[in-house]
Amino acid sequence: MNVTGHTRRPASIRDVATAVGVSYQTVSRVINGHPSVKQSTRERVLAAIDELGFRRNATALALASGRSRAVTVLTANTTHYGYASILQGVEEAARAASYAVGIGVLESAEEAAVAAEVRRAADAGGGLIVIAYDPAGVGALAAVPAELPVVGVVETPATPPGGDRPWVWTDDREAAHAVTRHLLSLGHETVHYVAIPSSTRRTSARTTGWRQALQEAGAPEPRPLQGNWGPAGGHRAGRRLAQDPSVTAILCGNDDLALGVLRALHENGRSVPGDVSVAGFDDAPHSAYLTPSLTTARLDFTGLGRAAFALLHGVLEQSAPIAPHGVSVPELVVRESSGPPPARV
Amino acid sequence: MNVTGHTRRPASIRDVATAVGVSYQTVSRVINGHPSVKQSTRERVLAAIDELGFRRNATALALASGRSRAVTVLTANTTHYGYASILQGVEEAARAASYAVGIGVLESAEEAAVAAEVRRAADAGGGLIVIAYDPAGVGALAAVPAELPVVGVVETPATPPGGDRPWVWTDDREAAHAVTRHLLSLGHETVHYVAIPSSTRRTSARTTGWRQALQEAGAPEPRPLQGNWGPAGGHRAGRRLAQDPSVTAILCGNDDLALGVLRALHENGRSVPGDVSVAGFDDAPHSAYLTPSLTTARLDFTGLGRAAFALLHGVLEQSAPIAPHGVSVPELVVRESSGPPPARV
DNA sequence: GACATGAATGTGACCGGTCACACAAGGCGT
DNA sequence: ACGCCTTGTGTGACCGGTCACATTCATGTC
């Protein structure tokens, strides 16, 4: 009912207080649900809040209380399917808990740049979620000062790394293992691997799972090819593999790589799955619609993001139950791109 | 040189001030580059800042000054290529200007939900960038109170809509026009269109560009098919079009739809580009690696995001030059999926 | 009837900055 | 020698909340 029309700066608790004729503290008590406020007072305050369109100022709240109800997601990229889905999952869970979500992109993996980005994120206040699938992310996670609440989204840790900090992950090792087993079970002598860049110096979880499956089957263990994250890297690797007639099955570190590999095989006249079987990782939205459609391991990135937030939420508010960060089980999705090897000549 | 080891709460300007033996205001002047500080004093203050690891508290700054150096991006989705790229562009430009970036996802287009999300974003302080390519985004843009600084990323406006607010856009109409012309120039009698959902009731800019090109060529104007955003919608539409032998060229509202269309054509035994030409929109990263690779109109989403930020930055700080929001010119990328129509029977 | 107890409310300081203003010292014109 | 402007610095209030404590009044208890 603001008759004057021009709503100047938003109402503060003191505005509400004077409107009702109580002290600002009483208003504070009402908005915080403090019990010892007389019912009639509470109602008048609530009415005034409604009337004046009062909204609690998040900035002031953060400054005064120290708690900021915010998370910042630090990531090397926002466009890749996996990264974007994790972000979406975090946002979803954060929204449900009325937390604000910030993002920071790690454009370079260079140490100083990463450190600067971590500082910026820290300045925003609140907690941190670091996607540490790549060197930049791993560096960022390492650069987070100990006193800052942080959750890392990491590859399957060989041994729970650090041990003193919370992480979430999908069981990439198991997923790679399952896909490799699937290919071997079709009769392939061995499975070649085009790797995504490892997040650390050590071999990635996906590589480990693949290697394990080969060893268990007593299959020869070809040297993994290094791809990068995008289809271009897959294409390069695929061109190499297409030259080698002994290659009948290729596992790719993600669906984008697989796309590049498919293309390279096609360009070199090798049919999929007739001559070569190809499998990917992630089950990106387009993978089901490729020709041939792509066999892949589906990973629940959105769920991973939600789990990361839940964990962080637990750290930030001791009250919030520390949800078990349910390592979601990857699901093998068999499609057209995998089949039995060609009959021996 | 904090010998005690445990760094308690971060240093404030008063800590720095007492360390140097000046008033907090002097410290404030130094960090704000105020000219009237004696050189020697400035140096001592800077040394202390360095020594104590002082960083200016963003929350306090926002509260005291009213300016928050933050933008929130409101979007219906973070995983689609276009949306994600815009976000990446915004983040890039924001980082360069040391602004923080927040995101809010519009999960539903329902009015109350959208309004709630807008309020949440407003609470975060700072400016707003709304991606209004879909009903949820358009609703959000409309729900932003007039006093809030906001930039909309919109489809090509038929007439500069509203007129009183800043927008950025790509020339979708021109892009659709160019791709359609390309297909017609190959000899196709007409071009069918699988549309993305329009952001408003009115027909989208892409539809308009397509229609214009047909009219200019005197080509028959088939009814556009309604897809949605993903490949599944394209697949449905493609199945319908595959039945009709007169269809020889299909323009799709984005690359994901085109992927679904390609798949549907393949399933129905129609070859691309032998029987049917297909073109998309956006030039997503995987489009070049499809088989056949996809003819498409490349749009500079990252640049669009940067432009959106630049515009908002100009609104927030009168000092910042209002960069011309350079309507980037879409680029026709001709690949394998388009070719001449099959010879008449 | 005096006193401890608890419910309901108010007061002042504080979070970490900024802003508007006051004030001291030095240089310069007259 | 006086006023005045410029340079360098300090003081107090304020942004909009929270927190710790003080205060008032109505009860129940002995």
XYZ file of C-alpha atoms in Angstrom, chain B residues 4 41 46 65 77 80-81 95 97 109 115 185 194 218 231 233 239 260 290 305 307 312 335 338:
24
model
C 52.192 -18.110 16.466
C 52.885 6.079 4.558
C 51.222 -1.790 1.711
C 29.168 0.785 -0.274
C 19.608 -24.892 -18.004
C 22.958 -27.251 -23.178
C 25.842 -26.068 -25.267
C 36.580 -12.493 -13.925
C 36.558 -7.205 -14.193
C 8.484 -21.997 -16.094
C 9.335 -15.063 -9.447
C 20.950 -22.540 -53.695
C 12.081 -28.281 -37.182
C 9.268 -18.082 -54.109
C 17.819 -34.769 -29.849
C 12.496 -34.000 -30.210
C 10.567 -39.747 -38.202
C 17.945 -36.485 -33.788
C 29.198 -36.419 -36.727
C 28.016 -13.795 -22.780
C 28.823 -8.735 -24.342
C 25.704 -4.885 -17.398
C 29.865 -29.502 -44.061
C 24.090 -30.606 -47.085
